[in-house]
Each structure stands twice: as C-alpha cells, then as structure tokens.
Tab-separated table of C-alpha atoms and ligand atoms in Angstrom:
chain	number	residue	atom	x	y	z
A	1	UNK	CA	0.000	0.000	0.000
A	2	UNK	CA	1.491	3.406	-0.988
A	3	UNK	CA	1.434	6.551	0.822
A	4	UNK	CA	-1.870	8.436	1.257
A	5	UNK	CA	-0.474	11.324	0.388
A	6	UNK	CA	-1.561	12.390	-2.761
A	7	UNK	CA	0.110	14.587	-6.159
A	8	UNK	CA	-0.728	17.856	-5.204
A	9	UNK	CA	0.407	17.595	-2.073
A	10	UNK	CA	4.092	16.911	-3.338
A	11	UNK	CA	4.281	20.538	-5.536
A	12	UNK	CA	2.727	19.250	-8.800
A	13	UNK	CA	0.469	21.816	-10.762
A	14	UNK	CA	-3.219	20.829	-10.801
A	15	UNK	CA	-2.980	19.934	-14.649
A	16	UNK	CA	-0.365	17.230	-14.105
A	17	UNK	CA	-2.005	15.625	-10.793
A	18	UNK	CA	-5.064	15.570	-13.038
A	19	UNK	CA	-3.043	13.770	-15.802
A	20	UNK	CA	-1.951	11.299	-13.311
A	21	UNK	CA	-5.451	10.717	-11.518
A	22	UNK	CA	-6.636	9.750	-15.087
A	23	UNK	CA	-3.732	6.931	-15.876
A	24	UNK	CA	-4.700	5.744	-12.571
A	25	UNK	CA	-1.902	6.815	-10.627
A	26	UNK	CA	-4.152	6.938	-6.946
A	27	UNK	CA	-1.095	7.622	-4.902
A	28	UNK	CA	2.789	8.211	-5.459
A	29	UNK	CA	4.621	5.501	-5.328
A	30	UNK	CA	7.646	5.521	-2.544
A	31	UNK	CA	10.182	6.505	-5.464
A	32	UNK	CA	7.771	9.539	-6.666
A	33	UNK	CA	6.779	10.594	-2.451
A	34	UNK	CA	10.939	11.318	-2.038
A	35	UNK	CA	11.933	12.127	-5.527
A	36	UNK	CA	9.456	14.899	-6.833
A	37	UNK	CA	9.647	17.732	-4.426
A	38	UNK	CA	13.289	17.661	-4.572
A	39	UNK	CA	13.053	17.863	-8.148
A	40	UNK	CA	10.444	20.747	-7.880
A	41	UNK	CA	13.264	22.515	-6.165
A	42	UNK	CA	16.241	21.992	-8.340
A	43	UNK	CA	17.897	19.990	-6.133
A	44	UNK	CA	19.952	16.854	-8.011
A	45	UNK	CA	18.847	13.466	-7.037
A	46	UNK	CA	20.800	9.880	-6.951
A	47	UNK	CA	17.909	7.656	-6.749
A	48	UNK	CA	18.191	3.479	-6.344
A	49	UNK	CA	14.671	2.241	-7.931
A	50	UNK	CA	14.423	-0.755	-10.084
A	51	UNK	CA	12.060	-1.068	-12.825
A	52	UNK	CA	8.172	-1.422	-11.661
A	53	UNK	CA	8.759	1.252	-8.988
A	54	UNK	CA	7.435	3.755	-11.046
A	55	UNK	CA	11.097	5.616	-11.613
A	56	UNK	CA	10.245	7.191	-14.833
A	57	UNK	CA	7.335	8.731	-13.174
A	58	UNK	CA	9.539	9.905	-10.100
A	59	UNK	CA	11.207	12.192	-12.619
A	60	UNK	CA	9.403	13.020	-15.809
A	61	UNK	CA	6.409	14.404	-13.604
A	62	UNK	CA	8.597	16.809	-11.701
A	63	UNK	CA	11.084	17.742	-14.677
A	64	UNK	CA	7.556	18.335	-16.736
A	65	UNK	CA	5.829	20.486	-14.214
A	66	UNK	CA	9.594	22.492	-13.714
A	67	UNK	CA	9.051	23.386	-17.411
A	68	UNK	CA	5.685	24.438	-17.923
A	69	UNK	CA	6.284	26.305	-14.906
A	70	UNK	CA	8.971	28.520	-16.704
A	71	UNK	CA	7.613	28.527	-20.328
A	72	UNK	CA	11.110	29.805	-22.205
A	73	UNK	CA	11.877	29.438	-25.676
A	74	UNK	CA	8.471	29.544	-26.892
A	75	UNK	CA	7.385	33.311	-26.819
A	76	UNK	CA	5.913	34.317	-30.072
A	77	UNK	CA	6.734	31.718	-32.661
A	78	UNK	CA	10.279	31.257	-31.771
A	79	UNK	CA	10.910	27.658	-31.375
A	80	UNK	CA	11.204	25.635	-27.881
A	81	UNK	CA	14.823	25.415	-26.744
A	82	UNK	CA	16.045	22.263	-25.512
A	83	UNK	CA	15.836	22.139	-21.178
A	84	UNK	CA	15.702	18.829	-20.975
A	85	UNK	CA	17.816	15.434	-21.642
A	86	UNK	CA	17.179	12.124	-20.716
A	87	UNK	CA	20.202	9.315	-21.532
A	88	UNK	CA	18.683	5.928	-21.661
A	89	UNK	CA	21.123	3.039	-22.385
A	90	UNK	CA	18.650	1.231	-24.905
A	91	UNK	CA	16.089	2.177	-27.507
A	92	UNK	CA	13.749	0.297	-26.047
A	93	UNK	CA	13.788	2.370	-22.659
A	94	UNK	CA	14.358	5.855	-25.007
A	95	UNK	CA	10.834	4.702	-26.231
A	96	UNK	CA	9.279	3.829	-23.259
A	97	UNK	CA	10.609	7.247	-21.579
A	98	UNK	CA	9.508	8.930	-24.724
A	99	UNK	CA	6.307	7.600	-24.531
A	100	UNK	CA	5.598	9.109	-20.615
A	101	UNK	CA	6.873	13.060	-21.197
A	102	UNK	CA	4.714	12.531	-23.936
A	103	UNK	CA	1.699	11.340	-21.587
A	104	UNK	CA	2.626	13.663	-18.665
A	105	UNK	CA	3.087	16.596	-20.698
A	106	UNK	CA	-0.310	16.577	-23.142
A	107	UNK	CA	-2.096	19.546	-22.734
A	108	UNK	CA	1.007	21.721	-22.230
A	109	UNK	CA	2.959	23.180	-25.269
A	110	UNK	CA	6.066	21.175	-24.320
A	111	UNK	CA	7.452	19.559	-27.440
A	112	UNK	CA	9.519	15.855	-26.769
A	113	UNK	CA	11.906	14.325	-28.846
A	114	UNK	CA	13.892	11.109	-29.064
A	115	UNK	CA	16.949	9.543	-30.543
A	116	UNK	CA	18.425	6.321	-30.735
A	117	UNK	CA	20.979	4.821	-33.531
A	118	UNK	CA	19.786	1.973	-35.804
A	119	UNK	CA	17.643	4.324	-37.969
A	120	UNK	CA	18.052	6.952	-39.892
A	121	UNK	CA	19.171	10.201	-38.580
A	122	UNK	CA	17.383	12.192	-40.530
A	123	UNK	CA	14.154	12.738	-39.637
A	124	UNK	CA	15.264	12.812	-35.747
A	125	UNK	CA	17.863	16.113	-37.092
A	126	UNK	CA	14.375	17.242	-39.108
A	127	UNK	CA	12.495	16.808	-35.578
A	128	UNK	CA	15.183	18.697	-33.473
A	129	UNK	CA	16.144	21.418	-36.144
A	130	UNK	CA	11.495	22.614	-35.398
A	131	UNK	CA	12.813	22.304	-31.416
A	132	UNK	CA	12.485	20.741	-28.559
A	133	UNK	CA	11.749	21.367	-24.409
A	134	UNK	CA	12.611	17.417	-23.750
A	135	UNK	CA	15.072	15.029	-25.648
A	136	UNK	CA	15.002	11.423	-24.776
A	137	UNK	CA	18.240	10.254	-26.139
A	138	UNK	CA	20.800	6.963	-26.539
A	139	UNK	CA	24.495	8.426	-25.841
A	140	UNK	CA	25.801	6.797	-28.752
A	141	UNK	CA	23.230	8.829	-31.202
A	142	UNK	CA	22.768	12.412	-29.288
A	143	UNK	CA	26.872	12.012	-29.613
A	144	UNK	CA	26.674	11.891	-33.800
A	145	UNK	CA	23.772	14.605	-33.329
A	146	UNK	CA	26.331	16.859	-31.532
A	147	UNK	CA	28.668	16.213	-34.230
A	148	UNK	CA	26.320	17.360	-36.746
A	149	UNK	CA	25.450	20.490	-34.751
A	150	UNK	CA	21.479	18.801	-34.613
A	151	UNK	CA	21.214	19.294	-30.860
A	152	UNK	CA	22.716	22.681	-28.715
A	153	UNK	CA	22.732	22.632	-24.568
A	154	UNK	CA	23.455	25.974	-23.744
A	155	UNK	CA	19.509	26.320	-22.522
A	156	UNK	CA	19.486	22.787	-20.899
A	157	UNK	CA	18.640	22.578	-17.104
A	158	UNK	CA	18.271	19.323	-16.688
A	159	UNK	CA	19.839	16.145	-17.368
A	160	UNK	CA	18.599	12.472	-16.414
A	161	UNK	CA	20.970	9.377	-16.370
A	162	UNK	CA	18.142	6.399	-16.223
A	163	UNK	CA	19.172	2.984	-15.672
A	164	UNK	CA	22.962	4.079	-14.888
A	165	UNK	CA	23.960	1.079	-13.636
A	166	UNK	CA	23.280	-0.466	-17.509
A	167	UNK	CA	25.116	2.425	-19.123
A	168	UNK	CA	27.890	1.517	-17.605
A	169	UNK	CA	27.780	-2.076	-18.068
A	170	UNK	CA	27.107	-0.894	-21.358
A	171	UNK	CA	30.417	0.604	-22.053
A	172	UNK	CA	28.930	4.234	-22.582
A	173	UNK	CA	31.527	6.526	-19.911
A	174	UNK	CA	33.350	7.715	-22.332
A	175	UNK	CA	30.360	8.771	-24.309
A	176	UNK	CA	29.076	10.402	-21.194
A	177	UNK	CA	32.091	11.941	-20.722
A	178	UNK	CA	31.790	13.928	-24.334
A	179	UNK	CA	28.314	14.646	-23.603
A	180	UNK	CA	29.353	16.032	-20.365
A	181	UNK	CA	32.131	18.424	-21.797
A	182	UNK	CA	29.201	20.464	-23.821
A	183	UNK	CA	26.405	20.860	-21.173
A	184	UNK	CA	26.391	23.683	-18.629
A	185	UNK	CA	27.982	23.464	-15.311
A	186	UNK	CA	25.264	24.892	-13.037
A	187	UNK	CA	22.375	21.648	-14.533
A	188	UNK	CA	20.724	20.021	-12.479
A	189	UNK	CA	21.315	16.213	-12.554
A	190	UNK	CA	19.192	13.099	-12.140
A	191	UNK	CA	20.974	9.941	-11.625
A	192	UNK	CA	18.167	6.496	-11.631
A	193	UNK	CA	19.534	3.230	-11.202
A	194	UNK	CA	18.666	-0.016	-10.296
A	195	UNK	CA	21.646	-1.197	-8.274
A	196	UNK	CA	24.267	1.053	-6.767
A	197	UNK	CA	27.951	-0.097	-6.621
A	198	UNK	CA	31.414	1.395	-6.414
A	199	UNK	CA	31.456	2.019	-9.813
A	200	UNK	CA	27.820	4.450	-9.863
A	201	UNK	CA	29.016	5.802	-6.717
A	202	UNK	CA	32.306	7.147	-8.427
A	203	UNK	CA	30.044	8.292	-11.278
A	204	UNK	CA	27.658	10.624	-9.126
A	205	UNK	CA	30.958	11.905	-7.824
A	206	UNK	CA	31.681	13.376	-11.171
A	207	UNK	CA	28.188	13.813	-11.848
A	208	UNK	CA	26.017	15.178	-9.038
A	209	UNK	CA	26.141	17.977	-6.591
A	210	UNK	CA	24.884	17.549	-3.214
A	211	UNK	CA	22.007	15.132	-4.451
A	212	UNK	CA	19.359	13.931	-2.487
A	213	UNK	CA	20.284	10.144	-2.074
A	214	UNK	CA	17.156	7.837	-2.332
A	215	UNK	CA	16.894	4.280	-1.653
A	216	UNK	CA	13.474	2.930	-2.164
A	217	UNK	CA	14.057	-0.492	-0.449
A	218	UNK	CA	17.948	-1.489	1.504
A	219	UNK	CA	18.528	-4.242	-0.789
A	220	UNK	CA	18.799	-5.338	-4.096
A	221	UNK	CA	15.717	-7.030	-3.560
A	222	UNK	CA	13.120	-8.399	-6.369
A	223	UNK	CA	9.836	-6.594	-6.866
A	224	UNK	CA	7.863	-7.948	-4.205
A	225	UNK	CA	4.910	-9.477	-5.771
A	226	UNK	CA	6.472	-11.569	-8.021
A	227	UNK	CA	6.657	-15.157	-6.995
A	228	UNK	CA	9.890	-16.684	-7.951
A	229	UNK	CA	10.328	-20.364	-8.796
A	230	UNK	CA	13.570	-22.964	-9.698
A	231	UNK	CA	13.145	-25.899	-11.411
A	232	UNK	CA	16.040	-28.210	-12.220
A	233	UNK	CA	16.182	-29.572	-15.501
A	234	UNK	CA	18.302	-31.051	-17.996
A	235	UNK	CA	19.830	-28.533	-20.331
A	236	UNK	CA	18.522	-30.663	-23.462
A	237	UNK	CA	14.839	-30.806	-22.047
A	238	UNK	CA	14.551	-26.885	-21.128
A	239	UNK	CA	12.637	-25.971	-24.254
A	240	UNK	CA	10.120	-28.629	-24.317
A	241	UNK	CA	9.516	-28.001	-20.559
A	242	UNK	CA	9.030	-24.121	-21.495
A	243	UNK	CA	6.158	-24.900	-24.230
A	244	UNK	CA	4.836	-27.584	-22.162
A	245	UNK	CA	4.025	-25.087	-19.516
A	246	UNK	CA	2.764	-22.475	-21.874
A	247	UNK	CA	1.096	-25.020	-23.546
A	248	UNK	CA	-0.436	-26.540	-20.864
A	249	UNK	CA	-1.450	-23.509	-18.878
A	250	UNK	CA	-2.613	-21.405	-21.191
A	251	UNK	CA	-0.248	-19.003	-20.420
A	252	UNK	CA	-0.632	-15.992	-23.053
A	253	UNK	CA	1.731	-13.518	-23.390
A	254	UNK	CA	5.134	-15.032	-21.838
A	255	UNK	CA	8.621	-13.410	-21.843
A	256	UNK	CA	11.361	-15.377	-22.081
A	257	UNK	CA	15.194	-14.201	-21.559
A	258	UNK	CA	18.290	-15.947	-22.756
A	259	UNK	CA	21.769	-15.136	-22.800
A	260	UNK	CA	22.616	-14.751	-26.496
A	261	UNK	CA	20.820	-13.343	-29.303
A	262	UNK	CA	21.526	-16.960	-31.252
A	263	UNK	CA	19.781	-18.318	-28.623
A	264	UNK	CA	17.105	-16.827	-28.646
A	265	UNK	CA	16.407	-16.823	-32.461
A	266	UNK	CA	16.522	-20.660	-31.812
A	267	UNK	CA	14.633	-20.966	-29.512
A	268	UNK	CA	11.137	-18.734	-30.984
A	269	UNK	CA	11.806	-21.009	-34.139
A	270	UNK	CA	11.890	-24.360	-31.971
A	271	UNK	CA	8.557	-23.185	-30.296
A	272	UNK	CA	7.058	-21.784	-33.518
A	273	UNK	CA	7.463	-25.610	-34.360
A	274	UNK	CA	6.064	-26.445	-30.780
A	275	UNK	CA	2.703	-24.351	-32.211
A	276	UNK	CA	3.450	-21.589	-30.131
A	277	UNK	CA	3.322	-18.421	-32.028
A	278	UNK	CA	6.817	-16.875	-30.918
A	279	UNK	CA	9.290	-13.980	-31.793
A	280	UNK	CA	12.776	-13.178	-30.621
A	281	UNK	CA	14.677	-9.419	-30.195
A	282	UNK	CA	17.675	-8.486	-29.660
A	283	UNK	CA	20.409	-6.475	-30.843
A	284	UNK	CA	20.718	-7.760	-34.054
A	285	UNK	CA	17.228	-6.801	-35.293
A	286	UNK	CA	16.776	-3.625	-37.115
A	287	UNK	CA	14.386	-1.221	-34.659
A	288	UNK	CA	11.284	-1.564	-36.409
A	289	UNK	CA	11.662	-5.543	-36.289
A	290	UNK	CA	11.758	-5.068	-32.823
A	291	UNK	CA	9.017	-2.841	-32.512
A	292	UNK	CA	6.618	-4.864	-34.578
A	293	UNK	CA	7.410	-7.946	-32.767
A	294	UNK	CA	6.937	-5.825	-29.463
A	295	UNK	CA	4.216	-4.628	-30.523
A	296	UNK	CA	2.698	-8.286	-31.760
A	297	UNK	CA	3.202	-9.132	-28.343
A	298	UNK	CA	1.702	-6.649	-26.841
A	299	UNK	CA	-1.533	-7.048	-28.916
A	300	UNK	CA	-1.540	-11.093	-28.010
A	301	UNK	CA	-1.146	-11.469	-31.657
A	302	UNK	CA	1.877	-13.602	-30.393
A	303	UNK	CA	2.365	-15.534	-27.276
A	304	UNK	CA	5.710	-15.706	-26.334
A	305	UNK	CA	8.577	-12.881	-26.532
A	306	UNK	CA	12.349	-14.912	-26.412
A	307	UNK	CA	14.927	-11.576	-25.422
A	308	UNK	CA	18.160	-11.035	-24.476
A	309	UNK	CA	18.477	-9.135	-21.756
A	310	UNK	CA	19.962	-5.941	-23.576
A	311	UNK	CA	16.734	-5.927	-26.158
A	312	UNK	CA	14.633	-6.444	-23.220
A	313	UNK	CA	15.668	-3.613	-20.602
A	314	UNK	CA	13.159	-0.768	-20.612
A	315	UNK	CA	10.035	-3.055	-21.823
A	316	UNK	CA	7.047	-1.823	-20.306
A	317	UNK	CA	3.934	-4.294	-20.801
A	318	UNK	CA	1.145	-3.575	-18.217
A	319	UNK	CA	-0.161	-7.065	-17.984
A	320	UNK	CA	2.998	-9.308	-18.316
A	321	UNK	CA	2.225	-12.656	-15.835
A	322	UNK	CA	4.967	-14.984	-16.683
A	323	UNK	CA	8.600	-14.434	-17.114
A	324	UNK	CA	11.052	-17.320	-17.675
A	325	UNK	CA	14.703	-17.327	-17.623
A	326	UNK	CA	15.616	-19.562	-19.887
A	327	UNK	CA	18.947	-19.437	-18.841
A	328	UNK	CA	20.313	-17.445	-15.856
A	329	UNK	CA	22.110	-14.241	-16.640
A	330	UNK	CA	25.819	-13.736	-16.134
A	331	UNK	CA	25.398	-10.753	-14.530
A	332	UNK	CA	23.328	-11.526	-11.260
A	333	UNK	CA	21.493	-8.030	-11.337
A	334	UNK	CA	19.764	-8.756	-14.464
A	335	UNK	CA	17.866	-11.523	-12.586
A	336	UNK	CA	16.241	-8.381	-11.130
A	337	UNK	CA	15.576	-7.026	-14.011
A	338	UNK	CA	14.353	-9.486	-15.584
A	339	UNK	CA	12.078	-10.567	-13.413
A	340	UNK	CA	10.944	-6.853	-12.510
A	341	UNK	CA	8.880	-7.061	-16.439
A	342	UNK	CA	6.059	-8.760	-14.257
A	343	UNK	CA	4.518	-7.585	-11.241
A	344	UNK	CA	4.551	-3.850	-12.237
A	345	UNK	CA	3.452	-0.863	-10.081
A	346	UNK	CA	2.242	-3.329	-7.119
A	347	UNK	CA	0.120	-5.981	-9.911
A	348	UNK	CA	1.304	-9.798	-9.490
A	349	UNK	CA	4.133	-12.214	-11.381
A	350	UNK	CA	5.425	-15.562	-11.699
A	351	UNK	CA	9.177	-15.659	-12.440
A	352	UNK	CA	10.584	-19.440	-13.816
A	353	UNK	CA	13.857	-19.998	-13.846
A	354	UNK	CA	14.906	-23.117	-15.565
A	355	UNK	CA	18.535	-24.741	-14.133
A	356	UNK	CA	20.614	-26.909	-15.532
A	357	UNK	CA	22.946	-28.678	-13.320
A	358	UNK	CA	26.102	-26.162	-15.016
A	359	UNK	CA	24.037	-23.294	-13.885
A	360	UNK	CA	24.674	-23.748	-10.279
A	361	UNK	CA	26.770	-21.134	-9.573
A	362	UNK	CA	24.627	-18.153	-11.390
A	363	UNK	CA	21.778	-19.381	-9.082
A	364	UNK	CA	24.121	-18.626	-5.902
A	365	UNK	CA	24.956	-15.073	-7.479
A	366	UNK	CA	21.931	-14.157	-7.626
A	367	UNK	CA	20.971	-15.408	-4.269
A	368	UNK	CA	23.404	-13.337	-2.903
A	369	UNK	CA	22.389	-10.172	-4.712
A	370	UNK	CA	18.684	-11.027	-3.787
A	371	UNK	CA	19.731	-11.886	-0.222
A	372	UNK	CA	17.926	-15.114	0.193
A	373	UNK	CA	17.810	-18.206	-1.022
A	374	UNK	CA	15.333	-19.519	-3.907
A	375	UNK	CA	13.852	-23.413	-3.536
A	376	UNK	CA	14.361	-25.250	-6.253
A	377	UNK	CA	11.947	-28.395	-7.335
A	378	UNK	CA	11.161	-30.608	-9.982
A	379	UNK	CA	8.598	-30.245	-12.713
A	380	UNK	CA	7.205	-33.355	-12.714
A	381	UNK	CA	8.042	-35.511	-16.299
A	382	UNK	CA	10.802	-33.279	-16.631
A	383	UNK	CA	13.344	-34.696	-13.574
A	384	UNK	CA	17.211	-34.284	-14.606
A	385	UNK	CA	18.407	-37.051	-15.017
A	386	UNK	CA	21.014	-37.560	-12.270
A	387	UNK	CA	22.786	-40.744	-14.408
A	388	UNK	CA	24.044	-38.351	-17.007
A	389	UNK	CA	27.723	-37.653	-16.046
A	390	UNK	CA	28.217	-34.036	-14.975
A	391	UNK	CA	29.627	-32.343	-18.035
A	392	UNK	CA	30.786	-29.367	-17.777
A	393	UNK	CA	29.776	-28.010	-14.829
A	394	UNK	CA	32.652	-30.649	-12.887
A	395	UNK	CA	35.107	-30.304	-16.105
A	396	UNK	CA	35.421	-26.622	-15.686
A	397	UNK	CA	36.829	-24.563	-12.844
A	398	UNK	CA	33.815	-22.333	-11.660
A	399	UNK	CA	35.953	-19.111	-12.637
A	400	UNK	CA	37.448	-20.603	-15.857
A	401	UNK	CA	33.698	-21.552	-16.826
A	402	UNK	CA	32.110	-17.955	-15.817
A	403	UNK	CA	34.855	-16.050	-17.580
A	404	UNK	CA	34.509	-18.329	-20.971
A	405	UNK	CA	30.800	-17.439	-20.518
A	406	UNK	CA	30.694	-14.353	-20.124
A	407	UNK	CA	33.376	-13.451	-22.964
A	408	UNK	CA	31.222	-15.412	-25.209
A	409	UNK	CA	27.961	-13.593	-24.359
A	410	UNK	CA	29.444	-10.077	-24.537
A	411	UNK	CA	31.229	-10.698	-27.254
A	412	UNK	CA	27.384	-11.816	-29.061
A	413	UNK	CA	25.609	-9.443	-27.502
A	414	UNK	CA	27.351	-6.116	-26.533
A	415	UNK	CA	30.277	-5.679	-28.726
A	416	UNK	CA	28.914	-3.656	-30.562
A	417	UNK	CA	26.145	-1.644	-28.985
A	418	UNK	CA	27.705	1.453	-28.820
A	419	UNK	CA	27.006	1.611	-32.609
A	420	UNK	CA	23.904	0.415	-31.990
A	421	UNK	CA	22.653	2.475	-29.557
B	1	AMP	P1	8.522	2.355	-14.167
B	1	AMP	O1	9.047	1.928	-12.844
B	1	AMP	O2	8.814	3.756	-14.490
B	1	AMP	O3	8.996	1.402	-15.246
B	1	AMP	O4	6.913	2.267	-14.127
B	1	AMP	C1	6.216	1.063	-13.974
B	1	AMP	C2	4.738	1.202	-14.277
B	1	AMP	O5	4.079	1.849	-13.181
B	1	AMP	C3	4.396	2.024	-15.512
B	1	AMP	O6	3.476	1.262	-16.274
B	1	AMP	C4	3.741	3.277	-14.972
B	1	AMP	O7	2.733	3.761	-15.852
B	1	AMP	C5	3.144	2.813	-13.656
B	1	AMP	N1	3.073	3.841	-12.592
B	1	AMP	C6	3.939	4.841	-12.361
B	1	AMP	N2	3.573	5.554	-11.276
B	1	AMP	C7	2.431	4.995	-10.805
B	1	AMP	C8	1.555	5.283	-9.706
B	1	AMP	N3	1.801	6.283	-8.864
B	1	AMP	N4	0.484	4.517	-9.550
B	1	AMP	C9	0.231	3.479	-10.403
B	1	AMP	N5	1.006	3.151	-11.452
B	1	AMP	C10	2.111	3.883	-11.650
C-alpha cells in the first residue's frame, strides 16, 4: 500500500495531478513521495529504484511540471529550446521514456523528442532542427547529433541518467564523458539506477552535486509481488519443458530471456514448431523488427517474446504474468531485471527460472544479490536425469567456466552496442 499522500500535495500543478489521476496513478509511489519535491526545487537526485517502482514517473512528472512552470523558448513563434535530456542506455527504454513526457506533458505546449541509432538520422535532425523542451536520447546517437550540430545545450537545465547502472555495463563513460564536456555546469542532474555499486558511486561523484540520495528499499531485492520459482532440468529438455508449460497452462503472453541473441532466435523457431506463435529481439534486429514484434506481443497477436536481456531492458507491458529465464544471466542483477517485467506498479508475477545442473553457480549469485535463497523443485516428467555424467559443470573450474561465458555472451551481444545504440 502506498502513501496516502496524494500529487498535489508533493508541488505538482493541478494539470499534471489531473493527468496522473486519469492513468490511474491513486497515490505516489515511494520513489515519486521522495523524488518529486526535490526535483520541484532543483535539487539533483541519486535515486536506487528498479524497474516497476514507477522511476520514470519519479522524474518526468517533476522535470515536466519544472518546465511548464517557466515557459522559455516559446514566446511568439520562436521555437522551444532544448531544457531537458534524458540518456537511456537502450532504444527500447528511449521509447518507453519517450512515450511518458509525452503522456505527462499533453495539454502543455512542451514539445519531446527522441533519438536512438539503428535508424536513420534524418528525420530525428528534421524533428530537433522545429525544437524541442525534452530530448530522450541513446548516448551513442545524441553524440553523432552533436557532431552534426542537430542538438545545442546551452539552454538545458536538466539532465537524467536512467538505468545508470546499464550504461555503464554498457560501455557508454566515455560517451558520457563527451556529452558532459558540452552541457552547462550549473544543470541540475538526475541519476536512476537499479543497483548502486562502487562504480555508480564514483560516477555521481563526477556527476552530481549535493544530491538527495534515495533508496526505495535497503537491498537489491526483487519486486515484491512476483513469486519466484527454480526448477532443475536437464539442459537438453529446457525448451520442451518451457512450451509444455505455456502449452499446458494457457499461459498468453510469456517473456522469455536468454543469454545470447543466437539463442534466442533458436529458440522462438523451436517453439514456432512447438505451435506456439513466438518472436525473438535483440540487438541484431533492425528497430522496427523489434518494434513490430513488441508490438505483436503486446496485442496477443503472439504468445511468447524470447529476449536477451539488452533488447529487453526498458520493456514496459502492463499485464505481463509470466517471465522465464531460460537461462540465468551472467550478470546476477539482471535476474532483477528481468524478473521486474512482471509484477509492475504493485500488480502480481510468476518468475521461472529453468537450471541446468552447469548453472549452479549463477543461481548462488543471484541469491546473494537477492539476499535469500530460492527453492528449487522438480517439474514433474521433466526430472534431470542424475545418471548423465556431470559435463561441464565438474570439467570446468567455476571461474574458468564464468569467464569463458561471459566473454562469449558479450562478445554476441554487446560488442557492438555502442554503434547500436
Ligand atoms: P517504471 O518503474 O517507471 O517502469 O513504471 C512502472 C509502471 O508503473 C508504468 O506502467 C507506470 O505507468 C506505472 N506507474 C507509475 N507511477 C504509478 C503510480 N503512482 N500509480 C500506479 N502506477 C504507476
């Protein structure tokens, strides 16, 4: 249950609480109750809030009522200047942030626009050069705008860093140290992420300035009302055991995550043969593939959605149920993730996650950044089979095993995404 306090009481004008009431935002959520007044008064904010908290809220609200509540740049005809930017490490999350200013701010003459690589530049230079209050931005692409003189920051007030944490997994400092260089000192600065670690910490150092530090919960902890279940099974018997339970519970609209984008192609055709209408993103897939396959999904037109977890970061679907990990992630905090696409804003989830006996030692990193433990059972007809020698898993030093992994899935999935961004 969220706070009783209510939108206006936290500084927002009576046009945005209004806005709110009607996408059936009752009551703030705890990210929005800490993070909104101190955006209201300029102050810079280093917020910890994982996906489902309502995060993008927390600061498009504010950042939108700051601007309407100094209308400059638009006084007789001349176009908006741009006030505000918002670095998302994928597309996917540009277009989902996108998609809020542009919810929160109708009504109001604020124009938003976005950029992301994999398309053409040109109409998003055609869409700056009429202006813009709000960009929602990729670092790669605002970086190739700002080398084409498309986008200038000497009006901007505010910047937003959203999902951080993934920027910098992503590889993207050095971008945000260019970007950096060309905005004005005395900005105020939003930093969102889902986990905070040494490296964010010496980040906001360089990026923040006295910021109000917000923790919405002490740990790293998975959105409460998603149930979370382990079963063990053979590597070679995962997918049938992931169409027999969509299969035989109905289950409509499932996302699935594996760890490479090969995987995942193989595994939407192996359940397209199953009779499961299925899709696969990732990185690989031009931007409007994704987006119609998104989209598909969305609609129910398909049933399941096989990602990797760099395609998937930022997807907002209202009703998703049923996430399964295919296959753990290398990178324990993307369990969170992951599993934070269901249960949104306080609805419920189920979370699979199928484990193969060489899978072991994911399972215990992501215990520990969960902080508890996670039961695993059997799925009945789909037992391992404990006769099979242990392959890898005993062949394999755990470190040896991890490393070879997780060369293997960066080099498939993230060697490129600062090109693609
Ligand atoms: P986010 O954490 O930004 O990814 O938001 C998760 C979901 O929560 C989105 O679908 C939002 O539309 C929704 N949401 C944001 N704030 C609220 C609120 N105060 N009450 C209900 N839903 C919300």
């Amino acid at each position: 249950m969220w706070s009783i306090m209510g939108f206006l009481s936290l500084g927002l004008n009576q046009d945005i609480v209004n806005t709110a009431k009607r996408l059936g935002y009752d009551q703030p959520t705890p990210v929005q109750l800490a993070a909104i007044p101190a955006i209201i008064n300029q102050q810079d904010v280093m917020a910890r809030a994982q996906t489902g908290t309502g995060k993008t809220a927390a600061f498009a609200l504010p950042l939108v009522h700051n601007l309407c509540a100094q209308p400059l740049g638009v006084a007789a005809g001349s176009k908006p200047e741009l006030r505000t930017l918002v670095l998302t490490p994928t597309r996917e999350l540009a277009q989902q942030v996108f998609n809020s200013f542009k919810k929160y701010a109708k009504g109001s003459s604020l124009k938003t626009a976005i950029a992301y690589g994999g398309v053409s530049i040109k109409p998003q230079i055609e869409s700056l050069n009429h202006g813009a209050d709000i960009l929602v931005a990729t670092p790669g692409r605002l970086i190739d705008l700002m080398f084409k003189g498309s986008v200038e920051f000497s009006h901007l007030q505010s910047i937003v860093f959203d999902e951080a944490d993934r920027m910098l997994d992503m590889g993207f400092i050095t971008d945000i140290k260019r970007i950096l260089k060309r905005v004005p000192s005395n900005r105020q600065t939003l930093l969102f992420s889902a986990t905070f670690d040494d490296e964010i910490f010496k980040l906001s150092k360089t990026l923040l300035t006295d910021p109000l530090l917000i923790e919405v919960d002490t740990k790293n902890t998975a959105a409460v009302d998603v149930e979370q279940v382990v079963y063990n099974v053979d590597e070679d018997r995962k997918r049938e055991l992931v169409s027999y339970l969509i299969g035989s519970k109905n289950w409509h609209q499932v996302l699935i995550f594996t760890r490479t984008k090969q995987g995942a192609d193989h595994l939407a055709k192996e359940m397209c043969k199953d009779g499961l209408k299925t899709q696969s993103i990732h990185g690989d897939k031009s931007q409007g593939a994704r987006e119609k396959a998104l989209q598909e999904f969305k609609d129910g037109k398909i049933r399941a959605l096989v990602a990797t977890d760099v395609a998937a970061r930022g997807l907002d679907i209202e009703t998703l149920k049923y996430v399964i990990n295919y296959e753990l992630p290398f990178i324990a905090e993307d369990y969170i993730h992951r599993i934070g696409r269901t249960g949104r804003a306080g609805s419920s989830g189920l979370a699979i996650s199928l484990l193969s006996v060489e899978e072991n030692y994911l399972l215990e990193e992501v215990e520990a950044v969960l902080g508890e433990r996670l039961s695993q059972q059997w799925f009945e007809g789909f037992e391992p089979d404990l006769t099979k020698p242990a392959s890898n898993a005993r062949k394999n030093s755990r470190s040896a095993q991890k490393r070879r992994h997780k060369d293997r899935a960066y080099g498939k999935d993230t060697g490129n995404r600062r090109r693609k961004s």
